XYZ file of N, CA and C in Angstrom:
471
model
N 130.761 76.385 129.208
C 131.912 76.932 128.494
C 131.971 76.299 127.113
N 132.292 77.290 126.130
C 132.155 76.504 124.859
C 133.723 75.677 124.717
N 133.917 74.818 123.755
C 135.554 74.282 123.527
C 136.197 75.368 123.813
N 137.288 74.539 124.849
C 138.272 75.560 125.460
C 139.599 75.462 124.599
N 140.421 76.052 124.680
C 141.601 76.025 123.596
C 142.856 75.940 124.701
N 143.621 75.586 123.885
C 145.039 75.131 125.072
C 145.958 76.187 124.662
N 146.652 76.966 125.815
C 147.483 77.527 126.231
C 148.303 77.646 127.033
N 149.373 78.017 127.066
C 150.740 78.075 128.350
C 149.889 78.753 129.776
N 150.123 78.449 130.345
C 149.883 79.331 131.763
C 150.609 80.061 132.903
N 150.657 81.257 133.177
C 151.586 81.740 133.865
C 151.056 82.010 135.110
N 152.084 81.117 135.546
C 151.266 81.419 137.279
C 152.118 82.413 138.356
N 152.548 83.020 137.450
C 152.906 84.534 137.979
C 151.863 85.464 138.290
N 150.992 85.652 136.827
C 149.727 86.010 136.876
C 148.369 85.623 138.602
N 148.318 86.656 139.612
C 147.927 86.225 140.718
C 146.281 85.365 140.080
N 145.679 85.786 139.381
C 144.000 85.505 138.981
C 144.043 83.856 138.542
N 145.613 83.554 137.540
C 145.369 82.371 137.364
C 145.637 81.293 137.942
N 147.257 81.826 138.635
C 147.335 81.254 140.136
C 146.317 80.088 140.981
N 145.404 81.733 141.028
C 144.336 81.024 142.235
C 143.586 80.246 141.374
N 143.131 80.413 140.346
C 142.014 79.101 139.250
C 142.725 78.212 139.403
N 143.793 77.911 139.156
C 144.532 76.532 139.195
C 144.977 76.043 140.578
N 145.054 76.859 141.359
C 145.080 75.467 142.795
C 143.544 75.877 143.306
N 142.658 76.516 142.949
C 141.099 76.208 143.089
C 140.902 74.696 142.262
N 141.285 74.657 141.139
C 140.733 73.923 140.235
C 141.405 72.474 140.918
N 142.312 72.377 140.968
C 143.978 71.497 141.522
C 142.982 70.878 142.368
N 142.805 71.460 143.773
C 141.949 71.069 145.184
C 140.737 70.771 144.852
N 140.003 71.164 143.746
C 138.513 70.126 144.092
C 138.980 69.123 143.080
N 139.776 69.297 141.787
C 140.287 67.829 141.291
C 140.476 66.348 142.231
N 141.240 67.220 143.104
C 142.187 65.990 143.990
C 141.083 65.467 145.203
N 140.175 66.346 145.797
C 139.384 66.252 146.367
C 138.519 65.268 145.871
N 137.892 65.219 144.582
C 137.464 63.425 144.039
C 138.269 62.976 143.749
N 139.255 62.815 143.670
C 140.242 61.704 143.361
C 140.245 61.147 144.908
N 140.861 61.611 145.592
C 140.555 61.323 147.158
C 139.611 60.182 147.473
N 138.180 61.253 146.968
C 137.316 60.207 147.456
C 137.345 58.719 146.428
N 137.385 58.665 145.044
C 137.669 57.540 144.666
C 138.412 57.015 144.813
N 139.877 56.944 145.339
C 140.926 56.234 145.455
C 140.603 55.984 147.489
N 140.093 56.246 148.032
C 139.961 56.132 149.732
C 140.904 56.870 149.949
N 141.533 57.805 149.810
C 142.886 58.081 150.541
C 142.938 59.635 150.418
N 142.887 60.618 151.448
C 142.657 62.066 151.793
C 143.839 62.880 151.972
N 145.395 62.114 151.672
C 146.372 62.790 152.011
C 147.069 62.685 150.539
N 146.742 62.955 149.639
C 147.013 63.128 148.063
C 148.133 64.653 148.497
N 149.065 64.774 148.551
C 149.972 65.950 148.544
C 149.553 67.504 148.579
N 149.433 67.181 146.802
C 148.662 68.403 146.190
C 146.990 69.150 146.961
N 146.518 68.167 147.624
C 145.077 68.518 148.638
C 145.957 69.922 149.636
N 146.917 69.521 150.017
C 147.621 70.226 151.280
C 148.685 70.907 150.933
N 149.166 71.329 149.850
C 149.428 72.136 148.833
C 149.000 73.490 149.106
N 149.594 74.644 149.806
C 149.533 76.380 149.386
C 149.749 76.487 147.804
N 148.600 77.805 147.521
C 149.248 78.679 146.634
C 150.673 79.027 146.314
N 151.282 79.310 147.274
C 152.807 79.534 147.271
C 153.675 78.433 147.317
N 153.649 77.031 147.956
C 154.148 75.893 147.589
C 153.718 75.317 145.684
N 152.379 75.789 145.631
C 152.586 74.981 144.164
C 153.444 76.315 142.735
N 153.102 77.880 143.273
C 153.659 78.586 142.497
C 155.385 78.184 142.366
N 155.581 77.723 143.609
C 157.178 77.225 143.475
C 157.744 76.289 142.850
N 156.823 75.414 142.497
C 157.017 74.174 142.164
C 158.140 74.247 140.867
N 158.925 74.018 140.230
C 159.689 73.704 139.046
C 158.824 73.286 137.907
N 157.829 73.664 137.625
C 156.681 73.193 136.380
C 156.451 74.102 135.683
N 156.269 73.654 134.125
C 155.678 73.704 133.370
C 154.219 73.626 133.561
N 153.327 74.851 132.763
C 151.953 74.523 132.588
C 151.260 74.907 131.652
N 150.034 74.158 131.607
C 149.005 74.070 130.175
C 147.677 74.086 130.418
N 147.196 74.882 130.061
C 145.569 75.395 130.139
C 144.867 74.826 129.428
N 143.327 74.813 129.754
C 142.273 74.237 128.643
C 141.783 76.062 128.968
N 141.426 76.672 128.024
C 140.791 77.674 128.371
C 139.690 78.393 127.394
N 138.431 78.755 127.924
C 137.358 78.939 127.463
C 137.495 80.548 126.978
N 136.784 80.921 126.121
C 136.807 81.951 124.936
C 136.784 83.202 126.599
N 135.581 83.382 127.739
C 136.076 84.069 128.832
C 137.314 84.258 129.425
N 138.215 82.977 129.336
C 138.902 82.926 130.142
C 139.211 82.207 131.497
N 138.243 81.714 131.419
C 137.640 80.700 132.202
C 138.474 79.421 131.746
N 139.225 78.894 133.104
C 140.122 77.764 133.276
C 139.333 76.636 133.294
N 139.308 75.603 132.729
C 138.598 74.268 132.344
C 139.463 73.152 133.126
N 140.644 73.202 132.542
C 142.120 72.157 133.439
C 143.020 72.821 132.931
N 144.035 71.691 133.710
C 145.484 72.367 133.451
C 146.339 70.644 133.407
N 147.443 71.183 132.839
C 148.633 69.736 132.927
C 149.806 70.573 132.885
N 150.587 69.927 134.138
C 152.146 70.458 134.320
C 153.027 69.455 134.719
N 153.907 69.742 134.113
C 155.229 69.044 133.550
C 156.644 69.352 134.408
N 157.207 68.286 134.492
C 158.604 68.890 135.020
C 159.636 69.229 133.586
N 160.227 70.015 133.608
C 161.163 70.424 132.694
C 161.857 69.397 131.992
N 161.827 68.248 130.724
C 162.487 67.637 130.668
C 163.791 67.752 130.278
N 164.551 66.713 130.907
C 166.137 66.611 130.543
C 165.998 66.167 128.717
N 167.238 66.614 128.209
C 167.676 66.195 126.719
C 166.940 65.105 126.267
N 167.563 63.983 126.947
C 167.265 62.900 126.503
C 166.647 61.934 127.361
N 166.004 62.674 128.338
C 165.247 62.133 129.749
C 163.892 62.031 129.340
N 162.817 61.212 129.852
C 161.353 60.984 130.086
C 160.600 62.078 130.101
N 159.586 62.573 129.758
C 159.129 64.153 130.211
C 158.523 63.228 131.642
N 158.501 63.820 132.349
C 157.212 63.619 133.816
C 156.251 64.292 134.244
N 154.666 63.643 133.769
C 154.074 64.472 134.334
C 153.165 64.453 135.298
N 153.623 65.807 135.803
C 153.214 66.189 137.439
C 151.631 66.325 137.839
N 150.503 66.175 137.237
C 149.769 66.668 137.217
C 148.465 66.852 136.160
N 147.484 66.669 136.075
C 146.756 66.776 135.056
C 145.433 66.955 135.631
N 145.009 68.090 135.966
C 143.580 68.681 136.609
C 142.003 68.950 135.584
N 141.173 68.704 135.840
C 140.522 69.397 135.686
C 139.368 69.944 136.530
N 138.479 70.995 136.326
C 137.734 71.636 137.247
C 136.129 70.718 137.146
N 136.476 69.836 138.476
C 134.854 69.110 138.358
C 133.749 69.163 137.709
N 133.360 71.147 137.680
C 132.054 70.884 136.778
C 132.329 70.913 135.259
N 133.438 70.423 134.868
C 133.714 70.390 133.515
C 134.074 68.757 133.092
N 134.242 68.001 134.183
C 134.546 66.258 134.137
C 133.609 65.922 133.248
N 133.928 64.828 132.391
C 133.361 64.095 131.251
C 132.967 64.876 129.830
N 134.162 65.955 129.757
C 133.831 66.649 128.254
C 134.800 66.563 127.876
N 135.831 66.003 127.457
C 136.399 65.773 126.905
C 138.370 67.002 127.692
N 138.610 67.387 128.403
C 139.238 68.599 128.741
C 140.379 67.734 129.167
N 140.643 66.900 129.974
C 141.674 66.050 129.940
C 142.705 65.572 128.732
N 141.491 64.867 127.530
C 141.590 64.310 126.333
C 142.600 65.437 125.773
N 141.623 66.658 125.707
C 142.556 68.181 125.256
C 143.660 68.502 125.315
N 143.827 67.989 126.932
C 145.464 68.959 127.283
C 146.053 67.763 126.532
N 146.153 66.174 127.171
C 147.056 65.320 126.855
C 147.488 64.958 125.652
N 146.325 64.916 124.444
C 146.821 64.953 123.243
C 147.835 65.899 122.712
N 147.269 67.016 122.958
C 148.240 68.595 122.524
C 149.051 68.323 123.369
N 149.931 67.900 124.627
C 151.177 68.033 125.010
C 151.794 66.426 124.392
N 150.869 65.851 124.200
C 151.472 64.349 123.386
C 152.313 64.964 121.688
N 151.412 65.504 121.431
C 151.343 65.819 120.342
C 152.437 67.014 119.710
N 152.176 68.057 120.256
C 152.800 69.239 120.145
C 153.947 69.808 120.740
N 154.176 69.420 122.225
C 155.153 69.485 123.221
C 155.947 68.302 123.205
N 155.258 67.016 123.245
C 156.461 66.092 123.558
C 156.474 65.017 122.327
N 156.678 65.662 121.098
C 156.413 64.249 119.867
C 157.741 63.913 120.050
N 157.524 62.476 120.259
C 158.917 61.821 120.258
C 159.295 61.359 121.024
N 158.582 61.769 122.125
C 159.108 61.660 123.823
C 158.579 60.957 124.341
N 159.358 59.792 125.036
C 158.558 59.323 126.637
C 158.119 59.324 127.437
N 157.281 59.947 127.833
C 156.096 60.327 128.806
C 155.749 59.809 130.165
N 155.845 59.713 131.266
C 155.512 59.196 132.536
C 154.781 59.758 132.959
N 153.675 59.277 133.559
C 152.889 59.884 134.732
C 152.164 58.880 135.749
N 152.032 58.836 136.728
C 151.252 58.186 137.639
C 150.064 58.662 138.382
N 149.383 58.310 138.755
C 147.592 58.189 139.613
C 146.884 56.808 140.129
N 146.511 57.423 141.503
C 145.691 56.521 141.976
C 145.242 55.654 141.319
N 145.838 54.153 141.654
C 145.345 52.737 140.988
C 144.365 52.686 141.115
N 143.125 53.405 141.951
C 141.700 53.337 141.947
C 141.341 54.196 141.001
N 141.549 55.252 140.535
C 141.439 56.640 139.951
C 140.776 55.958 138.328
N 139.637 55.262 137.875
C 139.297 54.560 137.435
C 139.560 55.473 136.025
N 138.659 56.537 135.828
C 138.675 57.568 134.997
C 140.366 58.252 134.387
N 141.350 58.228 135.406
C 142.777 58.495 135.257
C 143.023 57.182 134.000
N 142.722 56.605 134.797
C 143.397 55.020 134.371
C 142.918 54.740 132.883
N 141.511 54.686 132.603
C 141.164 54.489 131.546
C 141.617 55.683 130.109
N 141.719 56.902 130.349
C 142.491 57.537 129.878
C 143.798 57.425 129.298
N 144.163 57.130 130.292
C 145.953 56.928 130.422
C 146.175 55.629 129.564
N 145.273 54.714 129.778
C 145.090 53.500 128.834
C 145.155 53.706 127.072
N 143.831 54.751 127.173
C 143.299 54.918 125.758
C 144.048 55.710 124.955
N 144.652 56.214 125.368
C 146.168 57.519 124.727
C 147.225 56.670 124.751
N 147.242 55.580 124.654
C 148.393 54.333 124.129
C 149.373 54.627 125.489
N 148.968 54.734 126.787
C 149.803 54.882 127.752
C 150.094 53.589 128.434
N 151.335 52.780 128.577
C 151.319 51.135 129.450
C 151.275 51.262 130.639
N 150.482 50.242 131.476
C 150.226 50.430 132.442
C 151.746 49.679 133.214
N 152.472 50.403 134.206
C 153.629 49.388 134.804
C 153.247 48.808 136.237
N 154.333 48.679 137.058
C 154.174 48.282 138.200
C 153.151 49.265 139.251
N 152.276 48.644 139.869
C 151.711 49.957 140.843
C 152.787 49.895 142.318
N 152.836 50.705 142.413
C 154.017 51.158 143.992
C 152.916 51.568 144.782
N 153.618 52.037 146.264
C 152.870 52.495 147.305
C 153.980 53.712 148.016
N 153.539 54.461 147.846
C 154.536 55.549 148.361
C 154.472 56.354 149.257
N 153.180 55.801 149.718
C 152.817 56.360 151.653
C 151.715 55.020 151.527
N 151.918 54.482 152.954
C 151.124 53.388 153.499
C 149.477 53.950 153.290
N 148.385 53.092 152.885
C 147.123 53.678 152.326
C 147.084 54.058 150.766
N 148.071 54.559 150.194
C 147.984 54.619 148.715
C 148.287 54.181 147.728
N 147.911 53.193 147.039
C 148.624 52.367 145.852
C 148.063 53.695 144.629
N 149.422 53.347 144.126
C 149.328 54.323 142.660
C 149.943 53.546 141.449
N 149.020 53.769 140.472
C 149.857 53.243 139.114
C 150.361 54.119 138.288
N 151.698 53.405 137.685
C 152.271 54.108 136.755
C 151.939 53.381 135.246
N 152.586 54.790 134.071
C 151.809 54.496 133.155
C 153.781 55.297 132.518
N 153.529 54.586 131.112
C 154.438 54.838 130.230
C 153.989 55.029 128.976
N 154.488 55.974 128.350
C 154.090 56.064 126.491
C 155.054 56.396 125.582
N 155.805 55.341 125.086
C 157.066 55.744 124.029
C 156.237 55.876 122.932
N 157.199 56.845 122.470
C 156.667 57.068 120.970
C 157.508 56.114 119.919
């Protein structure tokens, strides 16, 4: 796929729907395996549980049409944290930069100004170093089902 370009995503739309919890499930599926832990939420996640979800979403998308990743957001409050829910991309596209893509442009374009949260697997080495390099602080790691330590990450502007 040549550079994909970032766009809103409507997952009303049934075609993109399914790219994004295709894409979602083999994401989480290595994350899984790097972090040891097989009960990541989103793995066991319907189509119709994540179309429900209260999110915001953001495409990497190739000149086809062809879904690269995605990052979704919970709606932020006024003067609340944005939180984000999510940040996929589709395995055979890992290590080109498509992560880098969405997060800058929603750093950038969507949330200038804003405080930013997101968390991932404290093993999730690749999450982590990311989340690092985009001026994100690393905070306390929690455990929020027995088997999974996760770290959180903060970025004031």
């Amino acid at each position: 796929m040549p550079n994909p370009s970032v766009r809103p995503l409507d997952l009303a739309d049934e075609a993109t729907a399914a790219a994004v919890h295709r894409i979602g499930r083999a994401a989480y599926a290595v994350e899984a395996e790097l972090i040891g832990f097989d009960g990541i939420p989103a793995l066991g996640e319907s189509l119709e549980e994540m179309r429900g979800r209260a999110l915001d979403w953001l495409g990497a998308v190739g000149p086809d049409g062809a879904i690269a990743g995605f990052l979704a957001w919970e709606a932020p409050r006024p003067a609340g944290p944005v939180s984000i829910d999510r940040l996929c991309v589709d395995p055979a596209r890992f290590r080109r930069g498509v992560a880098s893509l969405l997060l800058r442009h929603a750093l950038g374009e969507l949330f200038p100004g804003r405080t930013v949260e997101v968390s991932t697997g404290a093993d999730n080495t690749p999450a982590v170093t990311l989340y690092e390099r985009l001026g994100f602080v690393r905070g306390a790691d929690f455990t929020p089902v027995p088997g999974l330590r996760m770290a959180s990450f903060t970025r004031t502007p």
